[in-house]
Structures are given as structure tokens and as C-alpha cells.
Coordinates of C-alpha atoms in Angstrom, one line a residue:
M112 CA 38.3 108.7 138.5
S113 CA 40.8 105.9 137.5
Q114 CA 44.3 106.3 136.1
I115 CA 46.5 104.0 134.0
T116 CA 49.9 104.2 132.3
L117 CA 50.3 102.8 128.8
T118 CA 54.0 101.9 128.0
I119 CA 55.3 101.8 124.5
L120 CA 58.6 100.2 123.7
E121 CA 60.4 101.0 120.4
T122 CA 63.3 99.5 118.6
S123 CA 64.5 100.8 115.3
D124 CA 67.3 100.3 112.8
V125 CA 68.5 97.2 114.5
H126 CA 70.1 96.1 111.2
G127 CA 70.5 92.5 111.9
C128 CA 72.1 92.9 115.3
I129 CA 71.3 90.0 117.6
F130 CA 74.7 89.2 119.1
P131 CA 76.6 92.0 120.9
I132 CA 79.6 91.9 118.6
N133 CA 81.5 93.7 115.9
Y134 CA 81.7 91.1 113.1
G135 CA 84.8 92.7 111.7
T136 CA 86.8 92.0 114.9
N137 CA 84.4 89.8 117.0
E138 CA 84.9 92.2 119.8
L139 CA 82.0 92.6 122.2
Q140 CA 79.8 95.7 121.7
P141 CA 77.0 97.2 123.9
L142 CA 74.2 96.5 121.4
G143 CA 71.9 93.9 119.9
L144 CA 68.6 92.2 120.5
S145 CA 70.0 89.6 122.8
K146 CA 70.8 92.4 125.3
A147 CA 67.7 94.4 124.5
A148 CA 65.6 91.3 125.2
A149 CA 66.3 91.5 128.9
I150 CA 64.8 95.0 129.2
I151 CA 61.9 94.2 126.9
K152 CA 60.9 91.1 128.7
K153 CA 61.2 92.7 132.1
I154 CA 59.0 95.7 131.2
Q155 CA 56.5 93.4 129.4
Q156 CA 56.1 91.3 132.5
E157 CA 55.7 94.3 134.8
N158 CA 53.1 96.1 132.7
E159 CA 49.5 95.1 131.7
Y160 CA 49.2 98.1 129.4
I161 CA 52.1 97.7 127.0
I162 CA 52.8 97.9 123.2
T163 CA 56.1 96.7 121.7
L164 CA 57.0 98.0 118.2
D165 CA 59.8 97.9 115.7
N166 CA 60.2 100.9 113.5
G167 CA 62.0 99.2 110.6
D168 CA 65.3 98.2 109.1
I169 CA 65.7 95.1 111.1
I170 CA 66.2 92.1 108.7
Q171 CA 69.4 93.5 107.0
G172 CA 72.7 94.8 108.1
T173 CA 75.1 92.1 109.5
P174 CA 77.0 89.2 108.1
L175 CA 74.5 87.0 110.0
T176 CA 71.5 88.3 108.0
Y177 CA 73.5 88.3 104.7
H178 CA 74.7 84.7 105.2
Y179 CA 71.1 83.7 106.1
V180 CA 69.7 85.1 102.9
K181 CA 72.5 83.7 100.7
Y182 CA 72.9 80.2 102.2
L183 CA 70.1 79.4 104.6
A184 CA 67.1 81.0 103.1
E185 CA 65.1 77.8 103.3
E186 CA 65.2 78.1 107.1
S187 CA 63.2 80.6 109.2
N188 CA 64.5 84.1 109.3
P189 CA 66.5 84.5 112.6
M190 CA 65.4 88.1 113.1
I191 CA 61.8 87.0 112.9
K192 CA 62.4 84.1 115.3
V193 CA 63.7 86.6 117.9
M194 CA 61.0 89.2 117.3
N195 CA 58.3 86.5 117.7
Y196 CA 59.8 85.4 121.0
L197 CA 59.9 89.1 122.2
Q198 CA 56.2 89.3 121.3
Y199 CA 56.3 92.4 119.1
D200 CA 52.8 93.8 118.5
A201 CA 53.8 95.2 115.0
A202 CA 56.7 96.3 112.9
T203 CA 57.0 99.0 110.3
I204 CA 58.5 98.3 106.9
G205 CA 61.9 100.1 106.6
N206 CA 63.9 101.0 103.4
H207 CA 66.5 98.4 104.1
E208 CA 63.9 95.6 104.3
F209 CA 64.0 95.7 100.5
N210 CA 67.7 95.2 100.0
Y211 CA 67.4 91.4 99.5
G212 CA 64.4 91.6 97.3
L213 CA 60.6 91.1 97.7
P214 CA 60.7 87.3 98.3
V215 CA 62.9 87.7 101.4
I216 CA 60.8 90.5 102.9
Q217 CA 57.6 88.6 102.1
G218 CA 59.0 85.5 103.7
A219 CA 59.8 87.5 106.8
V220 CA 56.2 89.0 106.9
N221 CA 54.7 85.5 106.5
Q222 CA 56.8 84.1 109.4
S223 CA 55.9 86.9 111.7
G224 CA 53.4 86.4 114.5
F225 CA 52.6 90.2 114.2
P226 CA 51.6 92.5 111.4
W227 CA 54.0 94.6 109.3
L228 CA 52.6 98.1 108.8
S229 CA 53.0 100.5 106.0
A230 CA 50.1 102.5 104.9
N231 CA 51.9 104.2 102.0
I232 CA 53.6 101.3 100.3
L233 CA 50.9 100.2 97.8
D234 CA 50.3 97.4 95.4
K235 CA 50.3 99.1 92.0
S236 CA 47.6 96.7 90.7
T237 CA 45.1 97.3 93.5
G238 CA 46.1 100.6 95.1
R239 CA 45.9 98.9 98.5
P240 CA 48.7 98.6 101.1
Y241 CA 51.0 95.9 99.8
F242 CA 51.8 94.3 103.1
G243 CA 48.2 94.1 104.2
K244 CA 47.7 96.3 107.2
P245 CA 48.1 100.1 107.3
Y246 CA 47.3 100.2 111.0
L247 CA 46.7 98.0 114.1
I248 CA 44.1 98.5 116.8
K249 CA 45.0 97.1 120.2
E250 CA 42.4 97.0 122.9
F251 CA 43.2 96.7 126.6
P252 CA 41.2 96.1 129.8
N253 CA 39.0 99.0 131.0
G254 CA 38.1 99.7 127.4
L255 CA 41.4 101.4 126.5
K256 CA 41.9 101.5 122.7
A257 CA 45.2 102.2 121.0
A258 CA 45.7 102.7 117.2
I259 CA 49.1 102.2 115.7
L260 CA 49.6 103.5 112.1
G261 CA 52.7 102.6 110.1
V262 CA 54.3 104.7 107.3
T263 CA 57.6 104.5 105.5
T264 CA 59.9 107.1 103.9
H265 CA 58.7 107.2 100.3
Y266 CA 62.2 108.0 99.0
I267 CA 63.0 104.3 98.6
P268 CA 62.8 104.3 94.8
N269 CA 65.8 106.7 94.8
W270 CA 68.0 104.0 96.4
E271 CA 66.7 100.6 95.8
N272 CA 67.3 98.1 92.9
P273 CA 64.2 98.5 90.7
E274 CA 63.8 94.7 90.6
H275 CA 63.4 94.7 94.4
I276 CA 60.4 97.0 94.4
K277 CA 58.7 95.9 91.2
G278 CA 54.9 96.4 91.3
L279 CA 55.1 98.7 94.3
E280 CA 54.0 102.3 94.5
F281 CA 55.4 104.6 97.3
Q282 CA 52.9 107.2 98.2
D283 CA 54.0 110.4 99.9
A284 CA 54.4 109.4 103.6
F285 CA 53.1 112.8 104.9
D286 CA 50.0 112.6 102.7
A287 CA 49.3 109.0 103.7
A288 CA 49.8 109.8 107.4
R289 CA 47.4 112.7 107.2
N290 CA 44.7 110.8 105.4
W291 CA 44.9 107.7 107.6
V292 CA 45.1 109.6 110.9
S293 CA 41.9 111.5 109.9
S294 CA 40.2 108.2 108.9
I295 CA 41.3 106.4 112.1
R296 CA 40.2 109.2 114.3
K297 CA 36.8 109.3 112.6
Y298 CA 36.0 105.6 112.3
E299 CA 38.0 103.8 115.0
K300 CA 37.8 106.6 117.7
P301 CA 40.9 105.4 119.6
D302 CA 42.0 106.8 123.0
I303 CA 45.5 107.1 121.8
L304 CA 46.9 107.3 118.3
I305 CA 50.6 106.2 117.6
V306 CA 52.3 106.8 114.3
T307 CA 55.4 104.6 113.7
Y308 CA 57.2 106.3 110.9
H309 CA 60.4 104.9 109.3
G310 CA 61.8 108.3 108.6
G311 CA 63.3 111.1 110.6
F312 CA 63.3 114.8 111.0
E313 CA 64.0 117.3 108.3
R314 CA 64.3 120.3 110.6
N315 CA 66.1 121.3 113.8
L316 CA 63.7 120.3 116.5
E317 CA 64.3 123.5 118.6
T318 CA 64.6 126.2 115.9
G319 CA 62.6 124.7 113.0
E320 CA 65.4 125.5 110.6
S321 CA 65.8 123.1 107.7
T322 CA 68.7 120.6 108.2
E323 CA 68.6 118.9 104.8
P324 CA 67.5 119.4 101.2
H325 CA 63.8 119.3 100.6
T326 CA 63.7 115.8 99.1
G327 CA 60.9 114.4 101.2
E328 CA 63.1 111.6 102.6
N329 CA 62.4 112.7 106.2
Q330 CA 59.2 114.4 107.1
G331 CA 58.9 114.0 110.9
Y332 CA 58.8 117.7 111.7
R333 CA 56.1 118.4 109.2
I334 CA 54.1 115.4 110.4
C335 CA 54.1 116.8 114.0
A336 CA 53.5 120.4 112.9
E337 CA 50.7 119.9 110.4
I338 CA 48.8 116.7 111.2
E339 CA 46.2 116.9 113.9
G340 CA 45.3 113.8 116.0
I341 CA 48.7 112.2 116.6
D342 CA 49.7 111.6 120.2
V343 CA 53.0 109.8 119.7
L344 CA 55.4 109.7 116.7
L345 CA 58.0 106.9 116.7
T346 CA 60.8 107.6 114.2
G347 CA 64.0 106.0 112.9
H348 CA 66.0 105.9 109.7
Q349 CA 68.4 108.7 110.8
H350 CA 70.1 106.6 113.6
R351 CA 69.6 109.4 116.0
Q352 CA 68.8 109.3 119.8
L353 CA 65.9 111.6 120.3
T354 CA 63.2 112.1 123.0
G355 CA 60.9 115.0 123.7
T356 CA 57.8 116.7 122.5
L357 CA 57.2 118.6 119.3
N358 CA 53.9 120.6 118.8
G359 CA 52.4 118.5 121.6
V360 CA 53.4 115.2 120.0
L361 CA 55.7 112.9 122.0
I362 CA 58.6 111.8 119.8
L363 CA 61.1 109.0 120.1
Q364 CA 64.1 107.8 118.0
P365 CA 66.2 105.1 119.7
G366 CA 69.5 105.1 117.7
F367 CA 70.5 102.0 115.8
N368 CA 71.9 98.5 116.1
G369 CA 69.8 97.9 119.3
Q370 CA 72.0 100.1 121.4
F371 CA 68.9 101.7 123.0
I372 CA 65.3 100.9 123.5
G373 CA 62.8 103.8 123.2
K374 CA 60.3 103.9 126.0
A375 CA 57.2 106.1 126.2
D376 CA 54.8 106.2 129.2
I377 CA 51.4 107.7 128.5
T378 CA 49.3 108.4 131.5
L379 CA 45.5 108.4 131.0
E380 CA 42.6 109.2 133.2
K381 CA 39.0 108.2 132.7
S382 CA 36.5 111.0 133.0
N383 CA 32.8 110.8 132.1
G384 CA 33.4 107.3 130.6
K385 CA 36.3 108.4 128.3
W386 CA 40.1 108.0 128.6
E387 CA 42.1 111.2 128.3
I388 CA 45.8 111.7 128.1
V389 CA 47.1 113.7 131.1
R390 CA 50.9 113.1 130.8
K391 CA 53.4 111.9 128.3
D392 CA 57.0 111.0 129.1
S393 CA 59.8 109.4 127.0
E394 CA 63.3 108.1 127.6
L395 CA 66.0 106.0 126.0
L396 CA 67.1 102.8 127.8
P397 CA 70.7 101.8 127.1
V398 CA 71.2 98.0 126.7
G399 CA 75.0 97.9 127.2
S400 CA 75.0 96.7 130.9
E401 CA 72.4 94.0 130.3
E402 CA 73.2 90.3 130.2
E403 CA 72.3 88.6 126.9
D404 CA 69.0 86.7 126.9
E405 CA 70.0 83.0 126.7
H406 CA 66.9 82.0 124.8
V407 CA 67.6 84.7 122.1
L408 CA 71.1 83.4 121.8
Q409 CA 69.8 79.8 121.5
L410 CA 67.3 80.8 118.8
A411 CA 70.1 82.3 116.6
N412 CA 73.0 80.0 117.6
T413 CA 73.0 77.8 114.5
Y414 CA 72.8 80.8 112.2
E415 CA 75.7 82.5 114.1
T416 CA 77.9 79.4 114.1
R417 CA 77.5 78.9 110.3
T418 CA 78.1 82.7 109.8
Q419 CA 81.3 82.6 111.8
E420 CA 82.6 79.6 109.9
W421 CA 81.9 81.4 106.6
L422 CA 83.5 84.6 107.8
D423 CA 86.8 83.0 108.7
Q424 CA 87.4 81.3 105.3
P425 CA 90.6 82.6 103.8
I426 CA 89.9 83.6 100.2
G427 CA 93.1 85.5 99.0
F428 CA 96.2 87.5 99.7
I429 CA 97.4 91.1 99.6
E430 CA 100.8 92.0 98.3
G431 CA 101.7 95.3 99.9
D432 CA 99.7 97.3 102.4
M433 CA 95.9 97.8 102.0
T434 CA 95.1 98.6 105.6
I435 CA 93.6 101.9 106.7
T436 CA 95.0 103.8 109.7
D437 CA 93.3 107.2 109.1
P438 CA 90.0 107.4 107.3
L439 CA 90.3 111.1 106.5
E440 CA 93.7 110.6 104.9
A441 CA 92.2 107.7 102.9
R442 CA 89.7 110.2 101.5
M443 CA 92.2 113.0 100.9
E444 CA 94.8 110.9 99.0
E445 CA 93.9 107.8 97.0
H446 CA 94.1 104.6 99.0
P447 CA 94.8 101.1 97.7
L448 CA 91.5 99.8 99.1
V449 CA 89.5 102.4 97.2
E450 CA 91.4 101.8 94.0
F451 CA 91.0 98.0 94.4
I452 CA 87.2 98.3 94.8
N453 CA 87.0 100.6 91.7
K454 CA 89.1 98.2 89.7
V455 CA 86.8 95.3 90.7
Q456 CA 83.8 97.3 89.6
M457 CA 85.4 98.2 86.3
D458 CA 86.5 94.6 85.7
A459 CA 83.1 93.2 86.5
L460 CA 81.2 95.2 83.9
G461 CA 84.0 96.1 81.5
V462 CA 83.9 99.9 82.0
K463 CA 86.7 102.4 82.0
I464 CA 85.3 104.8 84.7
S465 CA 84.2 103.9 88.2
C466 CA 83.4 105.6 91.5
T467 CA 83.0 104.2 95.0
A468 CA 83.1 105.4 98.6
L469 CA 84.8 104.4 101.8
F470 CA 81.5 103.7 103.6
N471 CA 82.4 104.5 107.2
N472 CA 85.2 105.3 109.5
A473 CA 85.3 101.8 111.0
A474 CA 86.7 100.3 107.7
K475 CA 90.2 99.0 108.5
G476 CA 91.2 97.9 105.0
L477 CA 92.4 94.4 104.0
P478 CA 95.2 92.5 105.8
H479 CA 97.8 90.3 104.2
I480 CA 95.6 87.2 104.4
V481 CA 92.0 88.1 103.4
T482 CA 88.9 86.4 104.7
M483 CA 85.2 86.9 104.1
R484 CA 85.2 88.7 107.5
D485 CA 87.6 91.3 106.1
I486 CA 85.4 91.8 103.0
V487 CA 82.1 92.3 104.8
S488 CA 83.7 94.6 107.4
N489 CA 84.9 96.9 104.7
Y490 CA 82.1 96.7 102.2
V491 CA 79.1 96.8 104.5
Y492 CA 76.1 97.2 102.1
P493 CA 74.5 94.6 99.8
N494 CA 75.0 96.8 96.8
T495 CA 74.8 95.7 93.2
L496 CA 76.3 97.5 90.2
N497 CA 74.9 99.5 87.3
V498 CA 76.6 101.1 84.4
I499 CA 74.9 104.4 83.5
E500 CA 75.5 106.9 80.7
I501 CA 76.2 110.4 81.9
S502 CA 77.4 113.6 80.3
G503 CA 80.7 115.3 81.2
K504 CA 78.5 118.0 82.9
D505 CA 76.9 115.3 85.1
M506 CA 80.4 114.0 85.9
K507 CA 81.6 117.5 86.9
E508 CA 78.5 118.1 89.1
A509 CA 78.9 114.7 90.8
L510 CA 82.5 115.4 91.6
E511 CA 81.5 118.9 93.0
R512 CA 79.0 117.2 95.2
S513 CA 81.7 114.9 96.5
A514 CA 84.1 117.8 96.9
S515 CA 81.7 119.5 99.3
Y516 CA 82.7 116.8 101.8
F517 CA 85.7 118.9 102.8
Q518 CA 86.1 122.3 104.4
L519 CA 88.9 124.3 106.0
N520 CA 88.8 124.6 109.8
D521 CA 89.8 127.6 111.8
E522 CA 93.5 126.5 111.6
G523 CA 93.3 126.3 107.9
E524 CA 93.5 122.6 107.9
I525 CA 91.3 120.3 105.7
A526 CA 88.4 118.8 107.8
V527 CA 85.1 117.1 107.1
N528 CA 82.1 119.3 106.4
P529 CA 79.7 118.9 109.3
A530 CA 76.9 118.3 106.8
F531 CA 78.4 114.9 106.2
S532 CA 78.5 113.9 109.8
K533 CA 75.5 115.6 111.5
P534 CA 72.8 114.7 112.4
K535 CA 73.8 111.4 110.8
P536 CA 77.2 110.3 109.5
Q537 CA 77.2 110.2 105.7
H538 CA 80.8 109.4 104.8
Y539 CA 79.4 107.0 102.2
N540 CA 78.3 110.0 100.2
Y541 CA 81.8 111.1 99.3
D542 CA 82.9 109.2 96.2
M543 CA 86.4 108.7 94.8
W544 CA 86.8 108.0 91.1
E545 CA 89.0 105.8 88.9
G546 CA 89.6 106.1 85.2
I547 CA 89.6 109.9 85.1
E548 CA 92.0 112.5 86.5
Y549 CA 90.9 115.4 88.7
C550 CA 92.0 117.7 91.5
I551 CA 89.8 118.9 94.4
N552 CA 90.8 122.5 95.4
I553 CA 89.3 123.1 98.9
S554 CA 90.3 126.8 98.7
N555 CA 87.6 127.3 96.1
D556 CA 83.9 127.8 96.9
I557 CA 81.7 124.7 97.0
G558 CA 80.5 124.0 93.5
S559 CA 83.8 125.3 91.9
R560 CA 86.4 123.0 93.4
I561 CA 87.0 120.5 90.6
E562 CA 90.1 121.3 88.5
N563 CA 91.9 119.6 85.6
L564 CA 89.2 117.0 84.9
M565 CA 90.7 114.7 82.3
F566 CA 89.8 111.4 80.6
E567 CA 92.4 109.5 78.6
G568 CA 94.7 112.5 78.4
M569 CA 92.0 114.9 77.2
P570 CA 89.8 117.4 79.1
V571 CA 86.4 115.9 79.8
D572 CA 83.9 117.3 77.3
M573 CA 80.8 118.7 79.1
D574 CA 78.6 117.6 76.2
E575 CA 80.1 114.2 75.6
T576 CA 78.6 110.9 77.0
Y577 CA 80.6 108.7 79.3
E578 CA 79.8 105.2 80.8
V579 CA 80.4 104.9 84.6
V580 CA 80.0 101.9 86.8
L581 CA 78.7 102.6 90.3
N582 CA 76.6 100.9 93.0
N583 CA 72.8 100.8 92.6
Y584 CA 72.2 103.3 95.5
R585 CA 74.3 106.0 93.8
A586 CA 73.0 105.1 90.4
G587 CA 69.5 106.0 91.6
G588 CA 70.6 109.4 92.8
G589 CA 70.9 108.4 96.4
G590 CA 73.1 110.6 98.6
E591 CA 72.0 113.8 96.8
Y592 CA 73.3 112.9 93.4
P593 CA 70.3 113.9 91.2
M594 CA 72.6 114.1 88.1
F595 CA 72.6 110.2 88.1
K596 CA 68.9 109.7 88.5
N597 CA 67.0 108.3 85.5
R598 CA 70.2 108.1 83.3
P599 CA 70.2 105.3 80.8
I600 CA 71.4 102.0 82.3
T601 CA 73.5 100.1 79.7
R602 CA 74.6 97.1 81.9
S603 CA 74.1 95.8 85.4
S604 CA 75.1 93.0 87.7
Q605 CA 72.8 91.4 90.2
I606 CA 75.7 89.9 92.2
D607 CA 76.4 91.7 95.5
M608 CA 79.6 93.6 95.7
T609 CA 80.9 91.5 98.5
E610 CA 80.6 88.4 96.3
L611 CA 82.3 90.2 93.4
L612 CA 85.2 91.2 95.7
A613 CA 85.4 87.7 97.0
N614 CA 85.2 86.2 93.5
Y615 CA 88.0 88.5 92.3
F616 CA 90.3 87.1 95.1
L617 CA 89.3 83.5 94.2
K618 CA 90.2 84.1 90.6
H619 CA 93.4 86.1 91.1
K620 CA 94.5 84.7 94.5
T621 CA 96.9 87.5 95.2
V622 CA 96.1 91.2 94.7
K623 CA 98.7 94.0 94.7
A624 CA 98.0 97.1 96.8
T625 CA 98.6 99.9 94.3
V626 CA 97.6 103.5 93.7
N627 CA 98.0 105.5 90.5
H628 CA 97.3 108.9 92.1
N629 CA 94.7 109.9 89.4
W630 CA 93.2 112.4 91.8
K631 CA 94.2 114.6 94.7
V632 CA 92.9 117.0 97.3
V633 CA 94.7 120.4 97.7
K634 CA 94.1 123.7 99.5

């Protein structure tokens, strides 16, 4: 009887991180593919039986990837150059792969020396997987046969710019996984079947209790519980750090930005001519203490140099104070940065009402001399803008959704509702509005917190129609804002918000840090 160990390496939600830095400050950070490369190459060299996979959301997320798409798109994609060097066996399509449009993702796929998998993203015209391969078969010495099936959260149409996914159909990820697992088991007869799912878990892994609304965005728990024949489920999307076993399925989720590499070791024994799994182990390998791989740095050096030059270009000035010292305070009382972003949105599309968010707690606001680095470190997503028509009732419901961001702690102080921070930080789902007046009373129950809702000096009419400008993610209902979904779009802009903010500075040169206190949070 012979025994072997198959090692599976997983990265996920790398989001354009090659260099171990924070682009907002250029301070070193324990993350990125240049550090991960040292671990990946070492394990690859030490193991004959190895599979290296990316779970999605890798070509978008840093100024480096943004600058590449906007100014160097005729060159090879830097993320793909690194992935080719690291000899990935396959990658799964993630939702953020679509942020720059189909030509960019198709270019990345074409440049890759490995297949991109997604069994449930279909070409509407043919009904077949759009990116070619739903799964990959990898065969090893001694007849070991591994199947790798890729599926992607089908919730993408709720977030993405429709032009970026034109001609695509997003089949339910659970249904696709169930059908393909059955087919692969029947016709391919692999010794091990791995599903790499760009999605996460909708339930508590220990108790089975639901942890989010039943939208279908994350279906990992159900996949493990209801689909027979899966040996390993690689996950992502939620930016969590997970290892363990669920209903006999080994699970992994290695965080984000290349801070960890997921590693699964599958021990198999051959009995009566057939390989059988006898042990499954998983762990997360931190990259922080690793030295950067010099070849990876060299592959991306030109892109990084150009990006850094672009980031340091001064584009305007702030008169007053637009810096942030306390992100909670900036969400409890109107901050000049938030008012500025809303004003830019209103100016860009000629609308009287706007809403936006402070996307994460790392946002530091804008200093006196503003560079592109300051812009991209505060507005971190490649959003575009839509103007939609909503009713006063829709507006009230959206504000109530935002108002659920707060709760009173045991000391009676205003704090963040854990639903917006666990299992994944979702500070970007708390919106602040301009052009209307309102009060959020935290002492009231969730759903009844909005008071004194006014527009142009009059109470907002629940049956009246209002135009609102907001980013494309929110306009599609993203962040549990169903009241915005499928509402009429009267105008839109295909210019990224970072460019709109930069263009505003280039036009006006100096921007005053102001607030008009049109909303407040009380208890």
C-alpha cells in the first residue's frame, strides 16, 4: 500500500497587491504577492504533488492596477505576469475582476498561462461558460487525478456596471456547483474533487445559524451541507481567515491582500488500485516575515515606478481642515470630506440630492496639498455614478438601512452595530446624504430612526419622485439597498469617481472644507 500527500495552495482577494506597502502612506505592510512568492515557490519546489490556485479578485484593488488599466493597458497585465511566474494551475473569476470592464478581464485571461474557471458565468448567446473552462483536470504520477471546479458568486449583477457584464448570464452558484460536481464525478472519476468558489459562508460554521440576509451572495455553507462529492472547498470574497472541516469537506479562506496563503494537505492511500483520501489538514501561512521575491519585484518594477510618479502629482489645495482623526465621529457628524464627495457627485451630474459613504476606517481625509495618492487612498473603489429616480418612501427606507449602522452600547454610548463589522467590515454600507435634511435618532428601534426628513424646506413626500446621484454599486442595490434596484436611471457617468474628484481639483484648484450640517445623529 502506497501513500502520498497532495498539497493545495490558495490565494484569494489579493486585490492588486504585489508590493508590501500601503499606497496611501507608502509604509511597509505584511502583505502582497512579492512576499507570498517566497512561500509558494518553496512549497512548489519541495512537493511533486501540488496544485496552486487563486480564488478571484486579483486584478483590481490598488493604485498600481488602476494606473495600469488607465495608462498602460497596451502592456501586459502586471498581476498576470506575476501569476505566470508563480505557475498557478488555475484562477477563479471574482466579482471585482469585472470592475474595469470585459476587455480588461478578457485581456488578462488571454495573457494567462493557466485557465480561468467559472462554471456559472455563461455566454447568453450560447449558454456555455463564458471564460471557456468550467473545470480543470490535473493528473499526477502514480495515476492520481484531481478535478478543480470553479464557481463565482452570482450576485454580481447587483453591484456591477451593466456595461461591464453585457452579454453574460450569472447562473446560481449552488445549482451550477451541484450539477457540475455530479457530472465530474460521473464522467471524469477523479480521486479528489476541489471546488474553488469565489464566495463565502452565509451561516455560522459552528452553529449553522444564519449570519446574513438570504440573498444568495454567499452559499458556502449550503454547498458543503447539500452537495455530495466535494472533498475541498476553497472560498474567498468575505476576506475572512478560515480553516477547518464542514460536513466532511475541508474548507479554506485565506484573508485578503495576500496576507496569508491557504494550504491544504490531502493524504491519500492506494488500495486495490484506487486512491482514497485518509486525512485532510488545512492551515494559513502568514507572509509577513518573508523577504520579497526579487524576480516578482522586477516583473512589476516599471509599473510601480510609473504608479508612484502618478500618485505624487499635486493636483489641488484644501482651504481649511478636511482630515479625519476619528472615523466614527466622521459618520456621526457631517465631515467636510463626505460633503465634498457628495458635492462633486452633484456637480458632475447636475442633481440636487446625493449620497456617499466613508468606505473604510483607514481613510485619513485630504491634506492641505492634495495629490492623486490622497485621492485614491480615500476613495478606494473604481465606482462610476448613476442618477436614479426613487420615491420618498424609497429614500426613507434607504436612510433607515443606513441608520441601522449604529447601536447603543452597555454604557449608553453610540457604537457601530456588529452587523457592519463582522464577519467582514462593511463600513461602506453606511451612507451619508447631501441635499436633504434628516436626523437619525438611535434611541428608536431600527427601522424607525429617521426623523424630520426634509427637502428644500418641505417634508419629503413618500409618494413623490426624487432624483438621486450615487455610485453604481449602490444604485444596483448593493449593500442591502433593494429599494434602489431596478429604479429608472436618468443619467450616468462612465468616468471613475477618482478621476471626477481629481478633475474637480484641476478645475477649481482650491476647495474649501465646509459642512452645512444637513443631518445629525442623536440618542
